[in-house]
Amino acid sequence: MIAEVYIDIPANPVNKPFDYRVPEPYRDLLEPGMRVTVPFGRTRRLGFVTALKESSEFTRLKSIDAIEDHLPVLTTELLELGRWLADTTVCATVAAYQAMLPAVLKADYKKVVKVEDPKQLKKQHPNLAGLFESKGQLLWAELVKNDVNLLTSINHALRKGSLSIHQLVRNQATAKHVAVVSASVSAERMKLEYSQLSDRAKRQKEALYYFIHRSDSATFHPTMQALTNEGLSRDAILKLAEKELLRIDQVEQFRNPYKRAIEHTEPLKLTDEQANALAPILQSMDKNEHRVFLCHGVTGSGKTEIYLQSIQHVLERKQQAIVLVPEISLTPQMVVRFKGRFGDHVAVMHSGLSRGEKYDEWRKIREEKVQVVVGARSAIFAPFNNLGLIIIDEEHESSYKQEDMPRYHARDIAIHRAQDHQCPVVLGSATPSLESFARARKQVYTLLSLKQRVNHRPLPSVHIVDLREEMRQGNHSVFSKELLEKIKDRLQKKEQTVLFLNRRGYATFVMCRSCGTVVECPHCDISLTYHRAQHLLKCHYCGYEQAVSDTCPTCGSDAMRFFGTGTQKVEAELSRLIPEARVIRMDVDTTRKKGSHERLLRQFGEEKADILLGTQMIAKGLDFPKVTLVGVLAADSLLHLADFRASEKTFQLVTQVAGRAGRHDLPGEVVIQSYSPDHYAVLDAARHDYESFYNQEMALRRLGSYPPFYYLVLICLTHPEPAKVAEAAERIALILKKHLSDSSQIYGPVVPAVAKIKDRYRYQCMVKYKREPALLPVLHRIMQHFQEGGKNGLQVSIDLNPVALM
Ligand SMILES: Nc1ncnc2c1ncn2[C@@H]1O[C@H](COP(=O)(O)OP(=O)(O)OP(=O)(O)O)[C@@H](O)[C@H]1O
Ligand SMILES: [Zn+2]
Ligand SMILES: [Zn+2]
């Protein structure tokens, strides 16, 4: 028997399966979708078995070393999905497979250097030999850690054969086990043994007695931990196990990241709008029919309840459901809503879990111990076998697009899988992406509209404040007079305020007031950001940091000053203006520690603070009854990004933030501060008018030939030498022009807004097209021919339907 194996090197030259012989004892065990270790070149690597066959066109095949799984980690469906993904996003098949699995299932490679000929090594490289001492091998990382200059000696020794290099494959997946104790003989037998035990074996008698006097002794199997907690002796239990009166089993245990008890909730009685939206979803399930629904519902219209009740139907049909939620709104509040309704049927997957926890959640899905997964982007690959529904909440969110290989969009994967399973997809949003809404208009998707908040609570009233006017009146604070007054008013009424500051494009930078010099990263073409906590300037692209200095590197004056506003600065200003206000700040700095996100939100929910001040991460999903005021400090900070989606993002963000106010009994109010108060994205968000925004924005997209009228491909090249990257970009543009049809437009090569990142120069080419059958084949060829890899090679990335053009 022969296995086709994809080796886990995501580089293109090996983007094909290799044939391996399957040794006799493995023949009954091996299935496609399992991972194996195989000899590859002079190393051993992990690989995925994608097919089994009787013969190979190649002779002299190597054999598989070991099977790594007892159950395929990739189902037949996922194996096919991976091939499709690799084809349509132009990446290596194995990179697609890796993206589908939790990180622990990827091999952790460690290189070791082995001494092959100690005598020769000692003679030629005594310093090296000294490092090895009596050890036969050292980790590569440890060896070069001592002294990078050793590399030349190591290379020489490798060539002479006195040293050799090996890869260590270590399977990282570890399940957590607990010891469970149970009786292995009848109660009568235990009683007999008890009477025969000498009185000196007091502890053993105690333990035995404990088991004898339980009416359920046949099914009673407490953990060892629980027994010792009761005061029983561990040694005594071990002795009884030796005597085969008790038995101890190691039982696999799932880590439980949500230890808090969650209150069970019952389905709510739906509003008419909700019922009208739910019915066609259920119908489509019952007909086993694939359809895509776009559920466009204003904030607070009760979309989540529709999701919950459609999932309930999935469970009744003994099927499974995937719910995608953007990473930042995967808050404990959100998790509780799903666990509260479906309890242990739910697995949760997000980046806040440890590797072990993620692996456990994944196994619950694979072993069909749960029927629902709620998770961020990659949960779309949940290995369910009988999907009944896929839900994507906040479908407009750009985080559904993965920015590394494979550059997939979760929405595309959802639709592909739902076609396979003949089940519906529900896309939900208060501010759908233009792409999805356009498809709904064309009836490719079915539109479900919820125009009212639940119980006809009004949408909050919105005031726009012109920040230019404030400036003219001499107010240089980040708070307009109006916003400040309203915050004070809420403080008096004991109501709560949410303040939103968009960090991006609004970060703090340092500029010389006398010559205008901005301190930039020496490796990237971008200004450094001031971090107050550590009093350092940092690069947000490469992590470079340097001390803050008062003197200008260009003109030598001491007029270096901070510009812009960060959350810390706003917090400081708040405490100056309203010292009595209790403020909780939520940003990357205050939420870095595990659990801090949850803790801060809980404190705010328990009204331990008056004001919640935060970045993007507070824009979504929050639902607190006492919040009656929302302030957006600078609505247009996104508007001036060099990106065709800038207006759309602004509209979405402002609408979402405003939607946090007045969701319960108290009416809500929103203050939007802006330097461009007349911009349609700001105005339409203030008026809660999605369709007006949609129409305006679509007109502009049509004029600029942007999506959804055209599709885009962005090809980005980087190289340490500007001339090399320019030349390669030129050649790629020529290839595109030669092979693509006249209806496609090719732009570039151009230098993008950020011209250099991590000392690598960047060039871009862009293609706009409507229908282009030649596209994928050409892109695959470009990838194969130009990708050199390595630190000094050319790197090419191809992004179909990019979400950002930076
Ligand atoms: N049928 C119903 N009867 C009573 N209350 C409901 C009903 N449906 C939803 N709610 C409540 O209304 C509030 C808003 O609902 P939900 O959070 O689902 O809205 P949403 O559309 O998802 O909002 P957003 O897009 O702003 O997150 C919640 O507190 C929810 O419990
Ligand atoms: Zn200067
Ligand atoms: Zn940098």
mmCIF file of C-alpha atoms in Angstrom, residues 9-267:
data_model
loop_
_atom_site.group_PDB
_atom_site.id
_atom_site.type_symbol
_atom_site.label_atom_id
_atom_site.label_comp_id
_atom_site.label_asym_id
_atom_site.label_seq_id
_atom_site.Cartn_x
_atom_site.Cartn_y
_atom_site.Cartn_z
ATOM 1 C CA ILE A 9 7.037 22.688 4.285
ATOM 2 C CA PRO A 10 4.769 25.453 3.055
ATOM 3 C CA ALA A 11 7.209 26.530 0.337
ATOM 4 C CA ASN A 12 6.185 26.104 -3.236
ATOM 5 C CA PRO A 13 8.760 23.733 -4.744
ATOM 6 C CA VAL A 14 7.279 20.877 -2.693
ATOM 7 C CA ASN A 15 3.642 21.781 -3.238
ATOM 8 C CA LYS A 16 2.765 18.261 -4.309
ATOM 9 C CA PRO A 17 2.242 14.993 -2.505
ATOM 10 C CA PHE A 18 5.064 12.462 -2.223
ATOM 11 C CA ASP A 19 4.525 8.714 -2.346
ATOM 12 C CA TYR A 20 5.542 6.610 0.660
ATOM 13 C CA ARG A 21 5.315 2.911 1.291
ATOM 14 C CA VAL A 22 2.996 1.937 4.151
ATOM 15 C CA PRO A 23 4.619 -0.763 6.295
ATOM 16 C CA GLU A 24 2.573 -3.888 6.988
ATOM 17 C CA PRO A 25 1.501 -3.186 10.581
ATOM 18 C CA TYR A 26 0.122 0.235 9.611
ATOM 19 C CA ARG A 27 -2.091 -0.931 6.747
ATOM 20 C CA ASP A 28 -5.232 -1.405 8.781
ATOM 21 C CA LEU A 29 -4.685 1.733 10.793
ATOM 22 C CA LEU A 30 -3.788 4.408 8.295
ATOM 23 C CA GLU A 31 -6.513 6.613 6.818
ATOM 24 C CA PRO A 32 -6.415 9.733 4.675
ATOM 25 C CA GLY A 33 -6.390 12.852 6.862
ATOM 26 C CA MET A 34 -3.966 11.411 9.424
ATOM 27 C CA ARG A 35 -0.593 12.889 10.168
ATOM 28 C CA VAL A 36 2.529 10.806 9.743
ATOM 29 C CA THR A 37 6.258 11.244 10.265
ATOM 30 C CA VAL A 38 8.317 10.467 7.215
ATOM 31 C CA PRO A 39 11.937 10.600 6.135
ATOM 32 C CA PHE A 40 12.366 13.561 3.822
ATOM 33 C CA GLY A 41 15.733 14.304 2.271
ATOM 34 C CA ARG A 42 18.149 14.011 5.149
ATOM 35 C CA THR A 43 15.565 14.950 7.743
ATOM 36 C CA ARG A 44 12.333 13.693 9.213
ATOM 37 C CA ARG A 45 9.184 15.748 8.767
ATOM 38 C CA LEU A 46 5.544 15.672 9.608
ATOM 39 C CA GLY A 47 3.121 15.175 6.731
ATOM 40 C CA PHE A 48 -0.556 14.797 5.950
ATOM 41 C CA VAL A 49 -1.787 11.653 4.231
ATOM 42 C CA THR A 50 -4.202 12.780 1.546
ATOM 43 C CA ALA A 51 -4.795 9.495 -0.282
ATOM 44 C CA LEU A 52 -4.029 5.786 -0.177
ATOM 45 C CA LYS A 53 -3.415 3.709 -3.286
ATOM 46 C CA GLU A 54 -2.144 0.317 -4.411
ATOM 47 C CA SER A 55 0.783 1.328 -6.555
ATOM 48 C CA SER A 56 3.076 4.188 -7.430
ATOM 49 C CA GLU A 57 4.731 5.223 -10.663
ATOM 50 C CA PHE A 58 7.933 5.725 -8.682
ATOM 51 C CA THR A 59 10.264 2.968 -7.594
ATOM 52 C CA ARG A 60 12.500 2.851 -4.526
ATOM 53 C CA LEU A 61 10.017 4.492 -2.208
ATOM 54 C CA LYS A 62 10.792 5.281 1.408
ATOM 55 C CA SER A 63 8.493 4.065 4.165
ATOM 56 C CA ILE A 64 6.406 5.945 6.648
ATOM 57 C CA ASP A 65 8.098 6.069 10.078
ATOM 58 C CA ALA A 66 5.089 6.527 12.306
ATOM 59 C CA ILE A 67 1.424 7.387 12.391
ATOM 60 C CA GLU A 68 0.711 10.356 14.627
ATOM 61 C CA ASP A 69 -3.075 10.123 14.984
ATOM 62 C CA HIS A 70 -5.635 7.502 15.841
ATOM 63 C CA LEU A 71 -8.442 9.500 14.194
ATOM 64 C CA PRO A 72 -7.885 11.539 11.014
ATOM 65 C CA VAL A 73 -7.351 15.196 11.991
ATOM 66 C CA LEU A 74 -8.646 16.220 8.570
ATOM 67 C CA THR A 75 -11.959 14.806 7.428
ATOM 68 C CA THR A 76 -12.571 13.941 3.788
ATOM 69 C CA GLU A 77 -14.450 17.190 3.420
ATOM 70 C CA LEU A 78 -11.596 19.227 4.893
ATOM 71 C CA LEU A 79 -9.029 17.489 2.678
ATOM 72 C CA GLU A 80 -11.003 18.630 -0.349
ATOM 73 C CA LEU A 81 -11.574 22.081 1.157
ATOM 74 C CA GLY A 82 -7.821 22.454 1.636
ATOM 75 C CA ARG A 83 -7.139 21.789 -2.032
ATOM 76 C CA TRP A 84 -9.786 24.308 -3.024
ATOM 77 C CA LEU A 85 -8.415 26.847 -0.560
ATOM 78 C CA ALA A 86 -4.885 26.424 -1.857
ATOM 79 C CA ASP A 87 -6.087 26.887 -5.403
ATOM 80 C CA THR A 88 -8.287 29.937 -4.858
ATOM 81 C CA THR A 89 -5.997 31.813 -2.471
ATOM 82 C CA VAL A 90 -2.778 30.811 -4.276
ATOM 83 C CA CYS A 91 -0.932 29.105 -1.448
ATOM 84 C CA ALA A 92 0.671 25.730 -0.759
ATOM 85 C CA THR A 93 -1.818 22.961 0.011
ATOM 86 C CA VAL A 94 -0.030 22.110 3.221
ATOM 87 C CA ALA A 95 -0.340 25.732 4.410
ATOM 88 C CA ALA A 96 -4.082 25.382 3.932
ATOM 89 C CA TYR A 97 -4.142 22.166 5.977
ATOM 90 C CA GLN A 98 -2.118 23.747 8.749
ATOM 91 C CA ALA A 99 -4.499 26.699 8.901
ATOM 92 C CA MET A 100 -7.365 24.316 9.612
ATOM 93 C CA LEU A 101 -5.830 22.763 12.702
ATOM 94 C CA PRO A 102 -5.104 24.023 16.197
ATOM 95 C CA ALA A 103 -1.504 25.089 16.668
ATOM 96 C CA VAL A 104 -0.537 22.115 18.847
ATOM 97 C CA LEU A 105 -1.098 19.734 15.958
ATOM 98 C CA LYS A 106 1.617 21.385 13.947
ATOM 99 C CA ALA A 107 4.986 19.846 14.605
ATOM 100 C CA ASP A 108 7.383 21.832 16.676
ATOM 101 C CA TYR A 109 10.642 21.483 14.850
ATOM 102 C CA LYS A 110 13.883 21.630 16.690
ATOM 103 C CA LYS A 111 17.165 21.331 14.921
ATOM 104 C CA VAL A 112 19.895 19.390 16.675
ATOM 105 C CA VAL A 113 23.540 19.215 15.773
ATOM 106 C CA LYS A 114 25.167 15.811 16.296
ATOM 107 C CA VAL A 115 28.811 14.967 16.597
ATOM 108 C CA GLU A 116 29.688 12.346 13.983
ATOM 109 C CA ASP A 117 33.468 12.325 14.297
ATOM 110 C CA PRO A 118 34.701 13.593 17.672
ATOM 111 C CA LYS A 119 38.396 13.177 16.892
ATOM 112 C CA GLN A 120 38.299 15.190 13.703
ATOM 113 C CA LEU A 121 36.145 17.850 15.366
ATOM 114 C CA LYS A 122 38.600 18.222 18.187
ATOM 115 C CA LYS A 123 41.482 18.578 15.798
ATOM 116 C CA GLN A 124 39.908 21.093 13.429
ATOM 117 C CA HIS A 125 37.570 23.033 15.701
ATOM 118 C CA PRO A 126 38.677 22.679 19.310
ATOM 119 C CA ASN A 127 36.395 25.538 20.383
ATOM 120 C CA LEU A 128 33.378 23.709 18.971
ATOM 121 C CA ALA A 129 34.438 20.413 20.467
ATOM 122 C CA GLY A 130 34.712 22.173 23.802
ATOM 123 C CA LEU A 131 31.060 23.197 23.643
ATOM 124 C CA PHE A 132 29.915 19.657 23.064
ATOM 125 C CA GLU A 133 32.080 18.310 25.913
ATOM 126 C CA SER A 134 30.801 14.840 26.562
ATOM 127 C CA LYS A 135 27.404 15.457 24.965
ATOM 128 C CA GLY A 136 26.825 13.847 21.613
ATOM 129 C CA GLN A 137 24.374 16.496 20.449
ATOM 130 C CA LEU A 138 23.203 20.032 21.119
ATOM 131 C CA LEU A 139 20.206 22.040 20.065
ATOM 132 C CA TRP A 140 21.042 24.261 17.159
ATOM 133 C CA ALA A 141 19.572 27.278 18.915
ATOM 134 C CA GLU A 142 21.714 26.686 21.972
ATOM 135 C CA LEU A 143 24.823 26.211 19.924
ATOM 136 C CA VAL A 144 24.558 29.438 17.954
ATOM 137 C CA LYS A 145 23.288 31.316 20.980
ATOM 138 C CA ASN A 146 26.832 31.223 22.405
ATOM 139 C CA ASP A 147 28.393 32.949 19.483
ATOM 140 C CA VAL A 148 27.021 33.593 16.045
ATOM 141 C CA ASN A 149 30.568 33.700 14.695
ATOM 142 C CA LEU A 150 30.710 29.977 15.299
ATOM 143 C CA LEU A 151 28.521 29.552 12.221
ATOM 144 C CA THR A 152 31.527 29.440 9.908
ATOM 145 C CA SER A 153 33.180 26.718 11.952
ATOM 146 C CA ILE A 154 29.907 24.804 12.186
ATOM 147 C CA ASN A 155 29.426 25.042 8.440
ATOM 148 C CA HIS A 156 32.931 23.787 7.832
ATOM 149 C CA ALA A 157 32.484 20.904 10.264
ATOM 150 C CA LEU A 158 29.172 20.018 8.609
ATOM 151 C CA ARG A 159 30.790 19.912 5.199
ATOM 152 C CA LYS A 160 33.639 17.781 6.493
ATOM 153 C CA GLY A 161 31.155 15.429 8.103
ATOM 154 C CA SER A 162 32.382 15.778 11.648
ATOM 155 C CA LEU A 163 28.985 17.261 12.557
ATOM 156 C CA SER A 164 25.535 16.549 11.185
ATOM 157 C CA ILE A 165 22.177 18.292 11.452
ATOM 158 C CA HIS A 166 18.886 16.598 12.318
ATOM 159 C CA GLN A 167 15.323 17.727 12.783
ATOM 160 C CA LEU A 168 13.529 16.628 15.874
ATOM 161 C CA VAL A 169 9.826 16.082 15.460
ATOM 162 C CA ARG A 170 7.910 16.384 18.632
ATOM 163 C CA ASN A 171 4.171 15.991 18.691
ATOM 164 C CA GLN A 172 2.977 18.846 20.846
ATOM 165 C CA ALA A 173 -0.516 17.624 21.400
ATOM 166 C CA THR A 174 -0.951 16.614 24.972
ATOM 167 C CA ALA A 175 -4.204 15.763 26.590
ATOM 168 C CA LYS A 176 -4.607 16.334 30.303
ATOM 169 C CA HIS A 177 -5.170 13.187 32.330
ATOM 170 C CA VAL A 178 -6.542 12.685 35.810
ATOM 171 C CA ALA A 179 -6.415 9.618 38.030
ATOM 172 C CA VAL A 180 -9.840 8.153 38.724
ATOM 173 C CA VAL A 181 -10.411 5.522 41.412
ATOM 174 C CA SER A 182 -13.110 2.861 41.409
ATOM 175 C CA ALA A 183 -13.849 -0.450 43.100
ATOM 176 C CA SER A 184 -12.668 -3.440 41.109
ATOM 177 C CA VAL A 185 -14.456 -6.079 43.183
ATOM 178 C CA SER A 186 -17.932 -6.446 44.623
ATOM 179 C CA ALA A 187 -18.974 -4.803 47.886
ATOM 180 C CA GLU A 188 -19.166 -8.273 49.525
ATOM 181 C CA ARG A 189 -15.613 -9.042 48.544
ATOM 182 C CA MET A 190 -14.479 -5.632 49.865
ATOM 183 C CA LYS A 191 -16.211 -6.336 53.183
ATOM 184 C CA LEU A 192 -14.426 -9.643 53.447
ATOM 185 C CA GLU A 193 -11.055 -8.082 52.711
ATOM 186 C CA TYR A 194 -11.828 -5.337 55.186
ATOM 187 C CA SER A 195 -12.365 -7.800 58.001
ATOM 188 C CA GLN A 196 -9.092 -9.526 57.139
ATOM 189 C CA LEU A 197 -6.967 -6.372 57.087
ATOM 190 C CA SER A 198 -4.860 -5.937 60.182
ATOM 191 C CA ASP A 199 -5.685 -3.029 62.426
ATOM 192 C CA ARG A 200 -2.243 -1.594 61.721
ATOM 193 C CA ALA A 201 -3.371 -0.896 58.169
ATOM 194 C CA LYS A 202 -5.632 1.801 59.489
ATOM 195 C CA ARG A 203 -5.404 4.087 56.468
ATOM 196 C CA GLN A 204 -6.180 1.254 54.045
ATOM 197 C CA LYS A 205 -9.201 0.233 56.092
ATOM 198 C CA GLU A 206 -10.390 3.802 56.026
ATOM 199 C CA ALA A 207 -10.185 3.959 52.257
ATOM 200 C CA LEU A 208 -11.848 0.611 51.768
ATOM 201 C CA TYR A 209 -14.606 1.514 54.192
ATOM 202 C CA TYR A 210 -15.228 4.615 52.124
ATOM 203 C CA PHE A 211 -15.963 2.509 49.052
ATOM 204 C CA ILE A 212 -17.897 -0.245 50.849
ATOM 205 C CA HIS A 213 -20.438 2.087 52.304
ATOM 206 C CA ARG A 214 -21.667 3.637 49.147
ATOM 207 C CA SER A 215 -24.865 2.303 47.711
ATOM 208 C CA ASP A 216 -23.636 3.304 44.252
ATOM 209 C CA SER A 217 -20.235 1.688 44.726
ATOM 210 C CA ALA A 218 -20.450 -0.006 41.338
ATOM 211 C CA THR A 219 -20.652 3.275 39.460
ATOM 212 C CA PHE A 220 -18.769 5.453 41.910
ATOM 213 C CA HIS A 221 -15.454 6.686 40.515
ATOM 214 C CA PRO A 222 -14.141 9.803 42.155
ATOM 215 C CA THR A 223 -10.828 11.371 41.194
ATOM 216 C CA MET A 224 -7.802 10.694 43.353
ATOM 217 C CA GLN A 225 -7.746 14.386 44.103
ATOM 218 C CA ALA A 226 -11.302 14.311 45.441
ATOM 219 C CA LEU A 227 -10.464 11.375 47.717
ATOM 220 C CA THR A 228 -7.376 12.969 49.200
ATOM 221 C CA ASN A 229 -9.412 16.124 49.692
ATOM 222 C CA GLU A 230 -11.729 13.996 51.826
ATOM 223 C CA GLY A 231 -8.744 13.117 53.988
ATOM 224 C CA LEU A 232 -8.029 9.648 52.590
ATOM 225 C CA SER A 233 -4.442 8.543 52.146
ATOM 226 C CA ARG A 234 -3.046 8.388 48.670
ATOM 227 C CA ASP A 235 -0.551 5.693 49.641
ATOM 228 C CA ALA A 236 -3.307 3.554 51.099
ATOM 229 C CA ILE A 237 -5.318 3.830 47.894
ATOM 230 C CA LEU A 238 -2.262 2.884 45.852
ATOM 231 C CA LYS A 239 -1.721 -0.184 48.083
ATOM 232 C CA LEU A 240 -5.354 -1.239 47.674
ATOM 233 C CA ALA A 241 -4.929 -0.867 43.949
ATOM 234 C CA GLU A 242 -1.882 -3.114 44.089
ATOM 235 C CA LYS A 243 -4.033 -5.702 45.823
ATOM 236 C CA GLU A 244 -6.532 -5.258 42.959
ATOM 237 C CA LEU A 245 -9.353 -4.249 45.274
ATOM 238 C CA LEU A 246 -9.486 -0.765 43.827
ATOM 239 C CA ARG A 247 -8.412 0.279 40.391
ATOM 240 C CA ILE A 248 -6.905 3.509 39.180
ATOM 241 C CA ASP A 249 -7.481 4.714 35.645
ATOM 242 C CA GLN A 250 -5.937 7.627 33.867
ATOM 243 C CA VAL A 251 -8.890 9.367 32.295
ATOM 244 C CA GLU A 252 -8.544 12.052 29.706
ATOM 245 C CA GLN A 253 -9.934 15.279 30.973
ATOM 246 C CA PHE A 254 -11.016 18.309 29.014
ATOM 247 C CA ARG A 255 -9.744 21.562 30.353
ATOM 248 C CA ASN A 256 -12.594 23.880 31.098
ATOM 249 C CA PRO A 257 -11.788 27.507 30.461
ATOM 250 C CA TYR A 258 -15.235 28.618 31.639
ATOM 251 C CA LYS A 259 -15.414 27.413 35.169
ATOM 252 C CA ARG A 260 -18.053 29.830 36.325
ATOM 253 C CA ALA A 261 -21.530 28.401 36.615
ATOM 254 C CA ILE A 262 -23.636 29.760 33.801
ATOM 255 C CA GLU A 263 -27.306 30.268 34.305
ATOM 256 C CA HIS A 264 -29.535 28.430 31.888
ATOM 257 C CA THR A 265 -31.762 30.561 29.649
ATOM 258 C CA GLU A 266 -35.001 29.694 27.851
ATOM 259 C CA PRO A 267 -35.924 30.845 24.337
#
